[in-house]
Amino acid sequence: DRLAPGRAMAVKYLARSDAGSVTKELIDLCWTRAGQEGSGDLARRAACDELAKRETGASDVLEALRARESLLEGTERPPVGALAQAAVSMGLNEAGPLLINHLESPHTPASDLVQIFLALQSLHYRSAVPQLERFLRLHHAEPQGSELAPALQGALLALGALQGTKVRATVADIFNDTLTLAAVRQTAKE
């Protein structure tokens, strides 16, 4: 555990290199089991933070996003949030369909959904609008304190940015539903 800060610093120094192969290394380090306690967690978080900022290694990011189809039940999931941010940094429009796959997967952690919505919005991936609307209609009435609340707000913001007035009916339905979380209702109002 005493080496944990040193490992995290080593990851940050590794990320300074523009070599595309570094992206693969950061993906591997970030991919370690999320929630791992101890010294490995600091290095994993540093790798995920640095991966999100990468501007090289696009093929490795796309390959990691594609890995969802080949994963067996109970195996570790890719760090979708960091990969989504990296796709934005790299301008990877072809990541859009892969991000939709993760959005629709029940195995994607709720914390990664916000990053997926931000990436879809930043990449101007308008083909995601039906999935965004479906996500909102399906989950907008989550109970108070739900971990999906930030994701719902992110989905509303992405939907508005991608389609504007064309989705007014969906946003109005979510705003008018009395079961909608207060924070989500406020975002819909805005």
mmCIF file of C-alpha atoms in Angstrom:
data_model
loop_
_atom_site.group_PDB
_atom_site.id
_atom_site.type_symbol
_atom_site.label_atom_id
_atom_site.label_comp_id
_atom_site.label_asym_id
_atom_site.label_seq_id
_atom_site.Cartn_x
_atom_site.Cartn_y
_atom_site.Cartn_z
ATOM 1 C CA ASP A 1 0.000 0.000 0.000
ATOM 2 C CA ARG A 2 2.932 2.368 0.549
ATOM 3 C CA LEU A 3 3.769 2.053 -3.154
ATOM 4 C CA ALA A 4 0.269 3.060 -4.292
ATOM 5 C CA PRO A 5 1.046 6.762 -4.869
ATOM 6 C CA GLY A 6 4.218 5.787 -6.745
ATOM 7 C CA ARG A 7 2.265 3.434 -9.004
ATOM 8 C CA ALA A 8 -0.288 6.130 -9.739
ATOM 9 C CA MET A 9 2.502 8.600 -10.545
ATOM 10 C CA ALA A 10 4.162 6.045 -12.837
ATOM 11 C CA VAL A 11 0.876 5.691 -14.728
ATOM 12 C CA LYS A 12 0.700 9.471 -15.174
ATOM 13 C CA TYR A 13 4.273 9.550 -16.517
ATOM 14 C CA LEU A 14 3.500 6.669 -18.861
ATOM 15 C CA ALA A 15 0.531 8.616 -20.226
ATOM 16 C CA ARG A 16 2.767 11.533 -21.220
ATOM 17 C CA SER A 17 3.928 9.529 -24.220
ATOM 18 C CA ASP A 18 1.994 10.096 -27.440
ATOM 19 C CA ALA A 19 2.749 6.553 -28.635
ATOM 20 C CA GLY A 20 -0.421 4.716 -29.592
ATOM 21 C CA SER A 21 0.757 1.616 -27.715
ATOM 22 C CA VAL A 22 0.433 3.538 -24.442
ATOM 23 C CA THR A 23 -3.320 3.692 -24.980
ATOM 24 C CA LYS A 24 -3.477 -0.122 -24.933
ATOM 25 C CA GLU A 25 -1.456 -0.178 -21.705
ATOM 26 C CA LEU A 26 -3.775 2.372 -20.094
ATOM 27 C CA ILE A 27 -6.823 0.359 -21.177
ATOM 28 C CA ASP A 28 -5.348 -2.781 -19.623
ATOM 29 C CA LEU A 29 -4.542 -0.974 -16.368
ATOM 30 C CA CYS A 30 -7.954 0.697 -16.242
ATOM 31 C CA TRP A 31 -9.720 -2.581 -17.055
ATOM 32 C CA THR A 32 -8.705 -4.212 -13.766
ATOM 33 C CA ARG A 33 -11.641 -4.994 -11.541
ATOM 34 C CA ALA A 34 -13.426 -1.789 -10.602
ATOM 35 C CA GLY A 35 -13.814 -1.317 -6.886
ATOM 36 C CA GLN A 36 -10.585 -3.148 -6.166
ATOM 37 C CA GLU A 37 -9.320 -1.907 -2.836
ATOM 38 C CA GLY A 38 -5.765 -1.131 -1.905
ATOM 39 C CA SER A 39 -2.784 -0.064 -3.944
ATOM 40 C CA GLY A 40 -4.129 -1.271 -7.266
ATOM 41 C CA ASP A 41 -7.129 1.038 -7.064
ATOM 42 C CA LEU A 42 -5.065 4.252 -7.155
ATOM 43 C CA ALA A 43 -3.169 3.066 -10.228
ATOM 44 C CA ARG A 44 -6.414 1.921 -11.881
ATOM 45 C CA ARG A 45 -8.093 5.280 -11.289
ATOM 46 C CA ALA A 46 -5.032 7.136 -12.603
ATOM 47 C CA ALA A 47 -5.038 4.913 -15.709
ATOM 48 C CA CYS A 48 -8.748 5.586 -16.306
ATOM 49 C CA ASP A 49 -8.247 9.341 -15.862
ATOM 50 C CA GLU A 50 -5.334 9.365 -18.294
ATOM 51 C CA LEU A 51 -7.129 7.091 -20.771
ATOM 52 C CA ALA A 52 -10.009 9.560 -20.921
ATOM 53 C CA LYS A 53 -7.595 12.254 -22.148
ATOM 54 C CA ARG A 54 -5.842 10.192 -24.852
ATOM 55 C CA GLU A 55 -5.717 11.519 -28.395
ATOM 56 C CA THR A 56 -3.856 8.581 -29.954
ATOM 57 C CA GLY A 57 -4.571 4.857 -30.089
ATOM 58 C CA ALA A 58 -8.026 4.976 -31.685
ATOM 59 C CA SER A 59 -7.922 1.356 -32.835
ATOM 60 C CA ASP A 60 -7.296 0.175 -29.268
ATOM 61 C CA VAL A 61 -10.230 2.220 -27.955
ATOM 62 C CA LEU A 62 -12.555 0.798 -30.614
ATOM 63 C CA GLU A 63 -11.309 -2.738 -29.943
ATOM 64 C CA ALA A 64 -11.989 -2.357 -26.208
ATOM 65 C CA LEU A 65 -15.487 -1.007 -26.895
ATOM 66 C CA ARG A 66 -16.144 -3.990 -29.193
ATOM 67 C CA ALA A 67 -15.049 -6.421 -26.467
ATOM 68 C CA ARG A 68 -18.569 -6.345 -24.994
ATOM 69 C CA GLU A 69 -19.844 -8.896 -27.480
ATOM 70 C CA SER A 70 -17.173 -11.437 -26.573
ATOM 71 C CA LEU A 71 -17.365 -11.172 -22.786
ATOM 72 C CA LEU A 72 -18.707 -14.083 -20.821
ATOM 73 C CA GLU A 73 -21.057 -13.641 -17.909
ATOM 74 C CA GLY A 74 -19.187 -12.763 -14.732
ATOM 75 C CA THR A 75 -16.081 -11.411 -16.453
ATOM 76 C CA GLU A 76 -14.777 -7.913 -15.974
ATOM 77 C CA ARG A 77 -16.432 -5.213 -18.047
ATOM 78 C CA PRO A 78 -14.476 -2.682 -20.085
ATOM 79 C CA PRO A 79 -14.019 0.796 -18.605
ATOM 80 C CA VAL A 80 -16.748 2.252 -20.810
ATOM 81 C CA GLY A 81 -16.818 5.705 -19.200
ATOM 82 C CA ALA A 82 -13.108 6.310 -19.783
ATOM 83 C CA LEU A 83 -13.322 4.780 -23.263
ATOM 84 C CA ALA A 84 -16.249 7.073 -24.132
ATOM 85 C CA GLN A 85 -14.240 10.110 -23.054
ATOM 86 C CA ALA A 86 -11.237 8.911 -25.050
ATOM 87 C CA ALA A 87 -13.471 8.479 -28.115
ATOM 88 C CA VAL A 88 -14.478 12.131 -27.782
ATOM 89 C CA SER A 89 -10.849 13.258 -27.368
ATOM 90 C CA MET A 90 -9.984 11.333 -30.537
ATOM 91 C CA GLY A 91 -13.088 12.406 -32.476
ATOM 92 C CA LEU A 92 -14.065 8.761 -33.055
ATOM 93 C CA ASN A 93 -17.500 9.041 -34.660
ATOM 94 C CA GLU A 94 -17.392 5.306 -35.383
ATOM 95 C CA ALA A 95 -17.559 4.715 -31.630
ATOM 96 C CA GLY A 96 -21.225 5.844 -31.616
ATOM 97 C CA PRO A 97 -22.801 2.427 -32.367
ATOM 98 C CA LEU A 98 -20.454 0.736 -29.897
ATOM 99 C CA LEU A 99 -21.424 3.207 -27.183
ATOM 100 C CA ILE A 100 -25.098 2.487 -27.914
ATOM 101 C CA ASN A 101 -24.389 -1.225 -27.361
ATOM 102 C CA HIS A 102 -23.007 -0.400 -23.916
ATOM 103 C CA LEU A 103 -25.905 1.957 -23.187
ATOM 104 C CA GLU A 104 -28.347 -0.867 -23.808
ATOM 105 C CA SER A 105 -26.369 -3.454 -21.845
ATOM 106 C CA PRO A 106 -27.642 -4.181 -18.314
ATOM 107 C CA HIS A 107 -24.009 -4.835 -17.342
ATOM 108 C CA THR A 108 -22.874 -1.245 -17.912
ATOM 109 C CA PRO A 109 -22.432 0.492 -14.545
ATOM 110 C CA ALA A 110 -24.727 3.466 -13.971
ATOM 111 C CA SER A 111 -21.693 5.652 -13.345
ATOM 112 C CA ASP A 112 -20.491 5.008 -16.923
ATOM 113 C CA LEU A 113 -23.818 5.972 -18.480
ATOM 114 C CA VAL A 114 -23.245 9.698 -17.905
ATOM 115 C CA GLN A 115 -19.981 9.510 -19.844
ATOM 116 C CA ILE A 116 -21.707 7.604 -22.648
ATOM 117 C CA PHE A 117 -24.387 10.308 -22.946
ATOM 118 C CA LEU A 118 -21.781 13.069 -22.926
ATOM 119 C CA ALA A 119 -19.811 11.258 -25.619
ATOM 120 C CA LEU A 120 -22.860 10.725 -27.827
ATOM 121 C CA GLN A 121 -23.652 14.416 -27.483
ATOM 122 C CA SER A 122 -20.067 15.545 -28.156
ATOM 123 C CA LEU A 123 -19.742 13.233 -31.152
ATOM 124 C CA HIS A 124 -23.080 14.582 -32.496
ATOM 125 C CA TYR A 125 -24.291 11.010 -32.916
ATOM 126 C CA ARG A 126 -27.913 11.736 -33.860
ATOM 127 C CA SER A 127 -28.651 8.077 -34.554
ATOM 128 C CA ALA A 128 -28.714 7.602 -30.767
ATOM 129 C CA VAL A 129 -31.933 9.603 -30.348
ATOM 130 C CA PRO A 130 -34.310 6.578 -30.334
ATOM 131 C CA GLN A 131 -32.186 4.822 -27.689
ATOM 132 C CA LEU A 132 -32.005 8.002 -25.603
ATOM 133 C CA GLU A 133 -35.779 8.398 -25.727
ATOM 134 C CA ARG A 134 -36.286 4.723 -24.839
ATOM 135 C CA PHE A 135 -33.847 5.003 -21.909
ATOM 136 C CA LEU A 136 -35.649 8.073 -20.578
ATOM 137 C CA ARG A 137 -39.121 6.604 -20.936
ATOM 138 C CA LEU A 138 -38.032 3.353 -19.304
ATOM 139 C CA HIS A 139 -36.143 4.787 -16.320
ATOM 140 C CA HIS A 140 -37.489 8.307 -15.646
ATOM 141 C CA ALA A 141 -39.597 7.166 -12.667
ATOM 142 C CA GLU A 142 -36.696 5.757 -10.666
ATOM 143 C CA PRO A 143 -37.104 6.006 -6.863
ATOM 144 C CA GLN A 144 -35.582 8.876 -4.902
ATOM 145 C CA GLY A 145 -31.832 8.365 -4.403
ATOM 146 C CA SER A 146 -31.464 6.187 -7.498
ATOM 147 C CA GLU A 147 -27.986 5.914 -8.941
ATOM 148 C CA LEU A 148 -29.542 6.481 -12.377
ATOM 149 C CA ALA A 149 -30.541 10.099 -11.622
ATOM 150 C CA PRO A 150 -27.327 11.643 -13.057
ATOM 151 C CA ALA A 151 -27.606 9.385 -16.112
ATOM 152 C CA LEU A 152 -31.203 10.472 -16.690
ATOM 153 C CA GLN A 153 -30.158 14.097 -16.534
ATOM 154 C CA GLY A 154 -27.299 13.384 -18.951
ATOM 155 C CA ALA A 155 -29.670 11.612 -21.327
ATOM 156 C CA LEU A 156 -32.049 14.587 -21.293
ATOM 157 C CA LEU A 157 -29.233 17.021 -22.031
ATOM 158 C CA ALA A 158 -27.886 14.836 -24.840
ATOM 159 C CA LEU A 159 -31.366 14.400 -26.304
ATOM 160 C CA GLY A 160 -31.971 18.144 -26.302
ATOM 161 C CA ALA A 161 -28.583 18.864 -27.852
ATOM 162 C CA LEU A 162 -28.988 16.245 -30.580
ATOM 163 C CA GLN A 163 -32.596 16.883 -31.592
ATOM 164 C CA GLY A 164 -33.788 20.071 -29.911
ATOM 165 C CA THR A 165 -37.461 20.782 -30.547
ATOM 166 C CA LYS A 166 -38.088 17.472 -32.338
ATOM 167 C CA VAL A 167 -38.115 15.646 -29.000
ATOM 168 C CA ARG A 168 -40.257 18.179 -27.179
ATOM 169 C CA ALA A 169 -43.066 15.628 -26.667
ATOM 170 C CA THR A 170 -40.757 13.147 -24.930
ATOM 171 C CA VAL A 171 -39.302 15.827 -22.672
ATOM 172 C CA ALA A 172 -42.797 17.156 -21.875
ATOM 173 C CA ASP A 173 -44.015 13.652 -20.972
ATOM 174 C CA ILE A 174 -41.091 13.207 -18.573
ATOM 175 C CA PHE A 175 -41.623 16.649 -17.048
ATOM 176 C CA ASN A 176 -45.368 16.088 -16.581
ATOM 177 C CA ASP A 177 -45.093 12.616 -15.038
ATOM 178 C CA THR A 178 -45.543 12.962 -11.272
ATOM 179 C CA LEU A 179 -43.269 9.951 -10.676
ATOM 180 C CA THR A 180 -40.265 11.640 -12.315
ATOM 181 C CA LEU A 181 -37.448 12.465 -9.891
ATOM 182 C CA ALA A 182 -37.333 16.162 -8.939
ATOM 183 C CA ALA A 183 -33.818 16.717 -10.302
ATOM 184 C CA VAL A 184 -34.730 14.993 -13.564
ATOM 185 C CA ARG A 185 -37.919 17.054 -13.806
ATOM 186 C CA GLN A 186 -35.883 20.243 -13.348
ATOM 187 C CA THR A 187 -33.497 19.211 -16.143
ATOM 188 C CA ALA A 188 -36.483 18.460 -18.392
ATOM 189 C CA LYS A 189 -37.905 21.893 -17.606
ATOM 190 C CA GLU A 190 -34.636 23.577 -18.529
#
